[in-house]
CSV table of C-alpha atoms in Angstrom, one decimal:
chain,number,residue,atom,x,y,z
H,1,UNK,CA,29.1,-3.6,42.6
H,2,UNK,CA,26.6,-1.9,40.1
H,3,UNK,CA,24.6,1.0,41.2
H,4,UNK,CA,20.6,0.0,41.3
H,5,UNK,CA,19.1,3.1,41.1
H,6,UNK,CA,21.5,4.1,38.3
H,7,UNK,CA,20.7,0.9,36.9
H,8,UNK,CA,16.8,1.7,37.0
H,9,UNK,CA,17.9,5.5,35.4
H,10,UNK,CA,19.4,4.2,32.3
H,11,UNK,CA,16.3,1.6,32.1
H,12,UNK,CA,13.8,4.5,32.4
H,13,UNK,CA,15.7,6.2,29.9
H,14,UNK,CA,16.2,3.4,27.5
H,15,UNK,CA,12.3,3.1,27.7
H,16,UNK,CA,11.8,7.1,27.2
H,17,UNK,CA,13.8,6.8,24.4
H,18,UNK,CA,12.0,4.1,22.6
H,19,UNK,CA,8.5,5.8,23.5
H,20,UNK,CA,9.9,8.9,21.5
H,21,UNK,CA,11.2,7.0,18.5
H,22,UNK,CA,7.5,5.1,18.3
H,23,UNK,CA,6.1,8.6,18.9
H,24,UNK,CA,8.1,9.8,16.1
H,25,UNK,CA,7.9,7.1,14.1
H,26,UNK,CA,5.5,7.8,10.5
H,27,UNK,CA,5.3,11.6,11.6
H,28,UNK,CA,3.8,13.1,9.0
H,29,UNK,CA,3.0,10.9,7.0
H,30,UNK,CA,-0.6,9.5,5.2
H,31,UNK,CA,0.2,6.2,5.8
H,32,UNK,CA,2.2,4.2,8.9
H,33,UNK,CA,1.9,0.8,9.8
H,34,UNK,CA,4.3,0.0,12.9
H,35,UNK,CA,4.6,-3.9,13.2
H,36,UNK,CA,1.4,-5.0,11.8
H,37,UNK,CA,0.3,-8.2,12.2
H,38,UNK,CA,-2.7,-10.3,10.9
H,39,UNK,CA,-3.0,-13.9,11.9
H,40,UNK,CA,-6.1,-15.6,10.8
H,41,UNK,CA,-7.5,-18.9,11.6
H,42,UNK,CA,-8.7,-21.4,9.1
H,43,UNK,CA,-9.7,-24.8,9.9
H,44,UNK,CA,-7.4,-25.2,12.8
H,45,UNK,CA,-4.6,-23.8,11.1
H,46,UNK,CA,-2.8,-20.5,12.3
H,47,UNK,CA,-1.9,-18.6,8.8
H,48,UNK,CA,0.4,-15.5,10.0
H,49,UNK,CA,-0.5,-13.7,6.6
H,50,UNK,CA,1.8,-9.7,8.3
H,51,UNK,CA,4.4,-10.5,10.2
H,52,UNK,CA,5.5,-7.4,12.0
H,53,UNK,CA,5.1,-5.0,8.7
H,54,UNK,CA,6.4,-1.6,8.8
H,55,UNK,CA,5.3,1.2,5.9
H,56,UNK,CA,5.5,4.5,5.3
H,57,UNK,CA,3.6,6.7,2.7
H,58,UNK,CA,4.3,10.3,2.2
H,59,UNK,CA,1.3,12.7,0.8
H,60,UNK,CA,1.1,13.0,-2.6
H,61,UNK,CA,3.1,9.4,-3.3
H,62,UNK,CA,2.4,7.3,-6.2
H,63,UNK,CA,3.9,4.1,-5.3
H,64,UNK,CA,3.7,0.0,-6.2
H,65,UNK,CA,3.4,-2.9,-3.9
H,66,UNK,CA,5.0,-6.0,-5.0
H,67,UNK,CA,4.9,-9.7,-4.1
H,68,UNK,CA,4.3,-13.3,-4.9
H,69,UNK,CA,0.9,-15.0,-4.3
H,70,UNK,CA,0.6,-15.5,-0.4
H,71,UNK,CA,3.1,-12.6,0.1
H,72,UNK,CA,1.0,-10.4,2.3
H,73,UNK,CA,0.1,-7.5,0.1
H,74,UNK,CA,-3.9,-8.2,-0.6
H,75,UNK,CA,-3.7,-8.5,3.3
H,76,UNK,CA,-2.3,-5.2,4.0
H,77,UNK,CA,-4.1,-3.1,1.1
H,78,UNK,CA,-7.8,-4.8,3.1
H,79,UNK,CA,-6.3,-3.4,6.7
H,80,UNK,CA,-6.0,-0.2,4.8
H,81,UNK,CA,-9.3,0.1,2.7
H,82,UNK,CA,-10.7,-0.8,6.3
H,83,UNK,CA,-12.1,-4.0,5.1
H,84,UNK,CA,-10.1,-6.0,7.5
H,85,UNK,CA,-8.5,-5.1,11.0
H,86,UNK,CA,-4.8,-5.9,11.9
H,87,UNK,CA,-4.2,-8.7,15.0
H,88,UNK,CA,-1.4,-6.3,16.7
H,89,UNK,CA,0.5,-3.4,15.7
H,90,UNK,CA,-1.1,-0.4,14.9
H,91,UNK,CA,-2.0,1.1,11.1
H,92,UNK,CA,-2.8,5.0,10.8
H,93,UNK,CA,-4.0,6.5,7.7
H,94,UNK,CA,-4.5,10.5,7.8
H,95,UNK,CA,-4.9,10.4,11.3
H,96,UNK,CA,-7.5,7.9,11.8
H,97,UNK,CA,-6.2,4.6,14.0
H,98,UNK,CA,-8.0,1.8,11.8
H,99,UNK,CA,-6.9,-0.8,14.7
H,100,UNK,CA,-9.4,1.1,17.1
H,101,UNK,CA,-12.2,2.6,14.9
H,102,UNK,CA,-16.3,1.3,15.1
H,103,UNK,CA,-18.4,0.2,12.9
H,104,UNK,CA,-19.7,3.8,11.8
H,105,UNK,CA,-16.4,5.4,12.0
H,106,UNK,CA,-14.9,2.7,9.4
H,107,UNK,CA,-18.0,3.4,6.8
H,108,UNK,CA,-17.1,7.3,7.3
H,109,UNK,CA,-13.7,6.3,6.4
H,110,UNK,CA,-14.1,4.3,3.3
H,111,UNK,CA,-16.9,7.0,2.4
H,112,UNK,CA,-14.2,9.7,3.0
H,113,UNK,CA,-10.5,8.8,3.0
H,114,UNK,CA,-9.7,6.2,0.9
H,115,UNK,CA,-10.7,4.8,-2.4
H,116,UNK,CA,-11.0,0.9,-3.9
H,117,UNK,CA,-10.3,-0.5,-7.0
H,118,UNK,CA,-10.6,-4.5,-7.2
H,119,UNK,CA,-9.3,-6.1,-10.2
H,120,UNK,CA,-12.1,-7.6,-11.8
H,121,UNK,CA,-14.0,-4.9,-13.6
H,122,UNK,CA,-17.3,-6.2,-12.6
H,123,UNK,CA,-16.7,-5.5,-8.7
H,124,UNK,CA,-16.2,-1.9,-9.3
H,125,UNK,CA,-19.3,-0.4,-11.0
H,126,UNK,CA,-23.2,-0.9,-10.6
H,127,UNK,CA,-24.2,-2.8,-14.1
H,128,UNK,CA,-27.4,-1.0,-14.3
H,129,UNK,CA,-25.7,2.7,-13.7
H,130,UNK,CA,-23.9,4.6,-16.7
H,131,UNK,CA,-20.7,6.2,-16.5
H,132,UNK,CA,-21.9,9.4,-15.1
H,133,UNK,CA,-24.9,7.6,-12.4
H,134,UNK,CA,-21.4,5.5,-11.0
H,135,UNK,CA,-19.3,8.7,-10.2
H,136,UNK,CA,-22.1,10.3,-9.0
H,137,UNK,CA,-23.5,7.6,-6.8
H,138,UNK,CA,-20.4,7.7,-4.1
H,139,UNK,CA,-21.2,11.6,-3.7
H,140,UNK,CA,-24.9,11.3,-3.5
H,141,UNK,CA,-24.4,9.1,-0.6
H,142,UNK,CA,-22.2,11.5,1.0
H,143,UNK,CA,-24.9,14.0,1.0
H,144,UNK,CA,-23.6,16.0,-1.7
H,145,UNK,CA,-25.7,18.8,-3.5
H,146,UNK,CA,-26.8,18.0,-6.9
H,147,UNK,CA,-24.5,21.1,-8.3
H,148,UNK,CA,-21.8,20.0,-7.0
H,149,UNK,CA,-22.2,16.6,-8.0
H,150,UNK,CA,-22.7,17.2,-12.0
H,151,UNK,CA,-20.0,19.4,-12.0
H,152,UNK,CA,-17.5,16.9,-10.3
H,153,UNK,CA,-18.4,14.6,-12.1
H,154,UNK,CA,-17.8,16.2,-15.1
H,155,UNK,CA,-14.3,17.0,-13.8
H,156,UNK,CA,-13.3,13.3,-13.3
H,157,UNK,CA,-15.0,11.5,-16.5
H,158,UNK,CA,-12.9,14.3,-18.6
H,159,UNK,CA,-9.6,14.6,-16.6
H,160,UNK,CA,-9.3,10.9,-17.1
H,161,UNK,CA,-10.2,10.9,-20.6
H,162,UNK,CA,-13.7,9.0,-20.3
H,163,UNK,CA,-16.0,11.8,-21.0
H,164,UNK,CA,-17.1,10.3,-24.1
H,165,UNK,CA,-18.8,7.2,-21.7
H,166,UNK,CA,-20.7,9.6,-19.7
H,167,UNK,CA,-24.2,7.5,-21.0
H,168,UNK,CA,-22.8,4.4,-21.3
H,169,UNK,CA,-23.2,1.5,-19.0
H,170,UNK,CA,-20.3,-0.7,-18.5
H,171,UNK,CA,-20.7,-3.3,-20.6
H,172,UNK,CA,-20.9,-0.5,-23.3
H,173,UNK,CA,-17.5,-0.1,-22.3
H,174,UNK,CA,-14.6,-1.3,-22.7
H,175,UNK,CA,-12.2,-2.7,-20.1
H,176,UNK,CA,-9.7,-0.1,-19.8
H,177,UNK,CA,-12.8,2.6,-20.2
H,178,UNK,CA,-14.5,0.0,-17.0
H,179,UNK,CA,-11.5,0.8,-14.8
H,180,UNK,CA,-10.8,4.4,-15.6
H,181,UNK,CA,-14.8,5.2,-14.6
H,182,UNK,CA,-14.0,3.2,-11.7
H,183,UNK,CA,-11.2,5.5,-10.7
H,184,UNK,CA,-13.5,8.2,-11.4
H,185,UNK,CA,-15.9,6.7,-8.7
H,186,UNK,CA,-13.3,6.0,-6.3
H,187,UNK,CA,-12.0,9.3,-5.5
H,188,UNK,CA,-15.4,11.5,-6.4
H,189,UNK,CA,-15.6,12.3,-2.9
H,190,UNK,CA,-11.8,13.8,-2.6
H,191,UNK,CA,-10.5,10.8,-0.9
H,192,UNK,CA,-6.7,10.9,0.9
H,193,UNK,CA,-5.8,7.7,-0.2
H,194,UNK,CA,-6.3,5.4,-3.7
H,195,UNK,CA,-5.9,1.8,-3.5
H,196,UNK,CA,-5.9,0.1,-6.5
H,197,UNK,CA,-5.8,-3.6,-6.2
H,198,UNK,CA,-4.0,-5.3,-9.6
H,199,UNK,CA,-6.2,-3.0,-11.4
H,200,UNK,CA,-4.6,-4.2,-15.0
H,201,UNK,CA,-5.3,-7.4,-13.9
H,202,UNK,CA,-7.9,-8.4,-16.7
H,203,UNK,CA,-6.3,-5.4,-19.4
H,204,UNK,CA,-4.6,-6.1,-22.7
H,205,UNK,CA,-1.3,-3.8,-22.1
H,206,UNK,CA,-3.3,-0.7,-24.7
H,207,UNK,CA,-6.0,-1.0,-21.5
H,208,UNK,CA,-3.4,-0.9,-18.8
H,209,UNK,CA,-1.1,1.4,-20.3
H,210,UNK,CA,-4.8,3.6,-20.5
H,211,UNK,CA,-5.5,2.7,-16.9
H,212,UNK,CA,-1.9,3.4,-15.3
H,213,UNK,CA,-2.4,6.9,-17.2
H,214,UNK,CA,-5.4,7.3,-15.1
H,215,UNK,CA,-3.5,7.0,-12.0
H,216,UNK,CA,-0.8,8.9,-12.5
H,217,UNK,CA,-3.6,11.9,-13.7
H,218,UNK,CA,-5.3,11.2,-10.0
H,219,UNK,CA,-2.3,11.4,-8.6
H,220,UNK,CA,-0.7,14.4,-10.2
H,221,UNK,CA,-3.1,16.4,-11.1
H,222,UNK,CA,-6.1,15.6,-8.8
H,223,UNK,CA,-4.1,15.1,-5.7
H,224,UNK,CA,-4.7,12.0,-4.6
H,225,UNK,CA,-2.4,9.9,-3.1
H,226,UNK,CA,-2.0,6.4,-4.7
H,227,UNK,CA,-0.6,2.8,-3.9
H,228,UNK,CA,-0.9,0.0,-6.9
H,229,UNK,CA,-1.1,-3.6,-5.8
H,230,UNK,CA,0.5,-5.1,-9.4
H,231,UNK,CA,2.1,-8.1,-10.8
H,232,UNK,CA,2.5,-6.0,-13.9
H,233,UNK,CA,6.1,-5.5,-14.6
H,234,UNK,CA,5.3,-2.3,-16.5
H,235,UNK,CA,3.0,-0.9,-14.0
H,236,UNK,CA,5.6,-0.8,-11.1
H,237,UNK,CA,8.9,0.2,-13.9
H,238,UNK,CA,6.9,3.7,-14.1
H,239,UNK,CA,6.6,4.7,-10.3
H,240,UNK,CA,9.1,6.3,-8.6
H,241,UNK,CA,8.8,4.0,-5.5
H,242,UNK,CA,8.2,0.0,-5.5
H,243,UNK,CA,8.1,-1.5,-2.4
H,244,UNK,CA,8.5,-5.4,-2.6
H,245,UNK,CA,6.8,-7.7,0.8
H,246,UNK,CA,7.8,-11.3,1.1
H,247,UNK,CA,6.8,-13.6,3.8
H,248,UNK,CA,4.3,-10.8,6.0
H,249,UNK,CA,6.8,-8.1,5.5
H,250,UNK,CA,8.5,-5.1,3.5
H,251,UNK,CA,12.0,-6.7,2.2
H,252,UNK,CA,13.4,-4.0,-0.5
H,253,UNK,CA,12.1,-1.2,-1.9
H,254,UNK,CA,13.3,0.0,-5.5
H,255,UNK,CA,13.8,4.0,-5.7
H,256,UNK,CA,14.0,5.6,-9.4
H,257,UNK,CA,15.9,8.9,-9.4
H,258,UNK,CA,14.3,10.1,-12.0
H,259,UNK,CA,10.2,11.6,-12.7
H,260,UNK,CA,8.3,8.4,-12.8
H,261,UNK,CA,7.1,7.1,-16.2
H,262,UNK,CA,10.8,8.0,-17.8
H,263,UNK,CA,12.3,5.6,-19.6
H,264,UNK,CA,15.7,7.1,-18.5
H,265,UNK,CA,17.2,7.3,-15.7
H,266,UNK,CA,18.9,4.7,-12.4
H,267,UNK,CA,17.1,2.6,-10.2
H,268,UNK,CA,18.5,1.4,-6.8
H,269,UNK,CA,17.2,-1.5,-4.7
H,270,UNK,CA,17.6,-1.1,-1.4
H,271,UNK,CA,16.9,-4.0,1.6
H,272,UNK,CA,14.4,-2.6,4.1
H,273,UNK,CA,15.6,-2.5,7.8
H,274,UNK,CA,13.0,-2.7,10.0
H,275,UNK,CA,11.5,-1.4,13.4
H,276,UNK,CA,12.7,-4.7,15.0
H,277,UNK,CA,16.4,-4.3,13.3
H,278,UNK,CA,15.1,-7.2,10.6
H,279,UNK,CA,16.3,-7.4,7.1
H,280,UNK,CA,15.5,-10.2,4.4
H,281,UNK,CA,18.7,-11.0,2.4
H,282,UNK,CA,17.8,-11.7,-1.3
H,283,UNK,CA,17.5,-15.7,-1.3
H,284,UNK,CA,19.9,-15.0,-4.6
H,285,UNK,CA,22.3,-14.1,-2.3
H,286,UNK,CA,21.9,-16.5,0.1
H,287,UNK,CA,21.9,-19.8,-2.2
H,288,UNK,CA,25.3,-18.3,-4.1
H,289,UNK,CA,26.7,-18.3,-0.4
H,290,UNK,CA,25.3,-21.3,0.6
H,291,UNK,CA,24.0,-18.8,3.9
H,292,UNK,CA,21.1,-21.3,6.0
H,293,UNK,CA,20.5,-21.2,9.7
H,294,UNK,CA,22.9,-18.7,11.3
H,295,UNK,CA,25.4,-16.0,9.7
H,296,UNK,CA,28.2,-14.4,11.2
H,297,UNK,CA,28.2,-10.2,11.6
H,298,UNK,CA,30.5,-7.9,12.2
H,299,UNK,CA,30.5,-4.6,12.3
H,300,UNK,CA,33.3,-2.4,10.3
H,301,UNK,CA,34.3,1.3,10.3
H,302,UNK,CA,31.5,2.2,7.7
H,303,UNK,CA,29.3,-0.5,7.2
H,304,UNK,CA,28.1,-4.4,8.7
H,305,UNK,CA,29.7,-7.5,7.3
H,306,UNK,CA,27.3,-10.7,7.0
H,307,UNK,CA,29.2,-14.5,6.1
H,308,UNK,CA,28.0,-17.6,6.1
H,309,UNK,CA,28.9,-19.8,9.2
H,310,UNK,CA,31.3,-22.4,8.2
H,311,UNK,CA,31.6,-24.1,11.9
H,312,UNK,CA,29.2,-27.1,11.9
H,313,UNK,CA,26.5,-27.0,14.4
């Protein structure tokens, strides 16, 4: 006859021990999302666009976020610009809970801690503003001194190579010279966090090879820490870290070994386990084994063994 009140010990400590795991859990980081989930409703249709996502994002990370059309990704980089809130989970970026903040907490943020780029040129600078008026916009709105202001943004039109558009407006500009002011405007008020939503979108691959440059200066030079949304195959071959979501959640991620932008070096694709003990197998993998429905696991000395189940339903 089983012991209750052991019974109830090993259950309290089961539960102590997950509570310090979730307390551990994205420790350090700039970014942690811990099964986030965003469910929306459109015309009486439940669309479960995250479906228990976990992420992590060291400081100081310059790193691409991969996925088809419907994958998730917009979804999660508008939780993290604070444009959008999650349904459950919980999503911390430098310490602020963006499940939990107000209204004027969330404009502090975006004003603060994290930087936008959207795709489309147009969406990221004032017509009417040059170069110089755009970067210094953000920080005049932050209350900035007018010093400080000219001389940052001085910094940022030259450390990313656009000092020459200082007086231009942007459709003086070109495309890549568009985006790279953007930049510019995005972090001018010494945000934690750069997102930069497929911003080669609209680029030939001179503009995007110009823009990705930029990125990798914020990033490296200006400390900023940065996460490209891309489609663009050379985009996420020259960061170290490429995370791939599929169907609301992280599936691999691809780690380079080497300094990012080298044309040298291994890559290594790994499957991402999850908080829940999930993993997506590659559906290359699965067709080739004809695996559907149910698999069979077992676990070996050194590692878990996965076969398709033969034994009809």
């Amino acid at each position: 006859m089983s012991d209750p009140i052991a019974a109830t010990s090993l259950e309290q400590l089961h539960a102590t021990t997950a509570q310090a795991q979730d307390a551990d859990y994205g420790a350090g980081a700039l970014v942690a999302c811990d099964r986030l989930v965003r469910i929306y409703q459109a015309e009486g249709i439940e669309v479960q666009a995250l479906q228990g996502l976990d992420l992590v994002v060291a400081h100081g990370e310059l790193t691409a976020l991969v996925g088809a059309s419907g994958s998730g990704k917009s979804t999660l980089v508008n939780i993290l610009a604070g444009h959008d809130v999650p349904t459950a989970g919980s999503v911390w970026v430098d310490g602020h809970d963006l499940a939990a903040m107000s209204t004027r907490q969330r404009i502090g943020y975006r004003r603060h801690t994290v930087g936008f780029i959207w795709q489309q040129t147009a969406r990221n600078l004032l017509p009417y503003l040059t170069a110089a008026q755009n970067v210094d916009l953000p920080m005049k709105l932050a209350n900035s001194g007018r010093k400080a202001r000219r001389a940052r943004t001085t910094e940022l039109l030259e450390a990313l190579s656009v000092g020459h558009c200082a007086k231009r407006c942007p459709d003086e500009m070109s495309g890549g010279e568009q985006q790279r002011v953007a930049i510019a405007a995005a972090i001018a008020n010494k945000p934690r966090l750069l997102l930069a939503d497929e911003p080669t979108g609209e680029l030939d691959s001179a503009g995007a090879d110009t823009v990705f440059t930029a990125l990798k200066t914020a990033n490296t030079e200006l400390g900023v820490t940065v996460l490209v949304v891309t489609h663009d195959s050379e985009v996420s071959s020259k960061v170290r870290r490429v995370i791939a979501i599929r169907d609301g959640r992280t599936s691999t991620e691809t780690l380079r070994n080497d300094d990012a932008g080298s044309a040298s070096g291994h890559a290594t694709e790994y499957l991402v386990l999850d908080r829940a003990g999930r993993l997506q197998l590659p559906r290359a993998m699965t067709e080739t084994l004809g695996m559907r429905d149910r698999v069979r696991a077992e676990l070996e000395p050194d590692h878990i063994g996965v076969w398709p189940d033969r034994d009809p339903p």
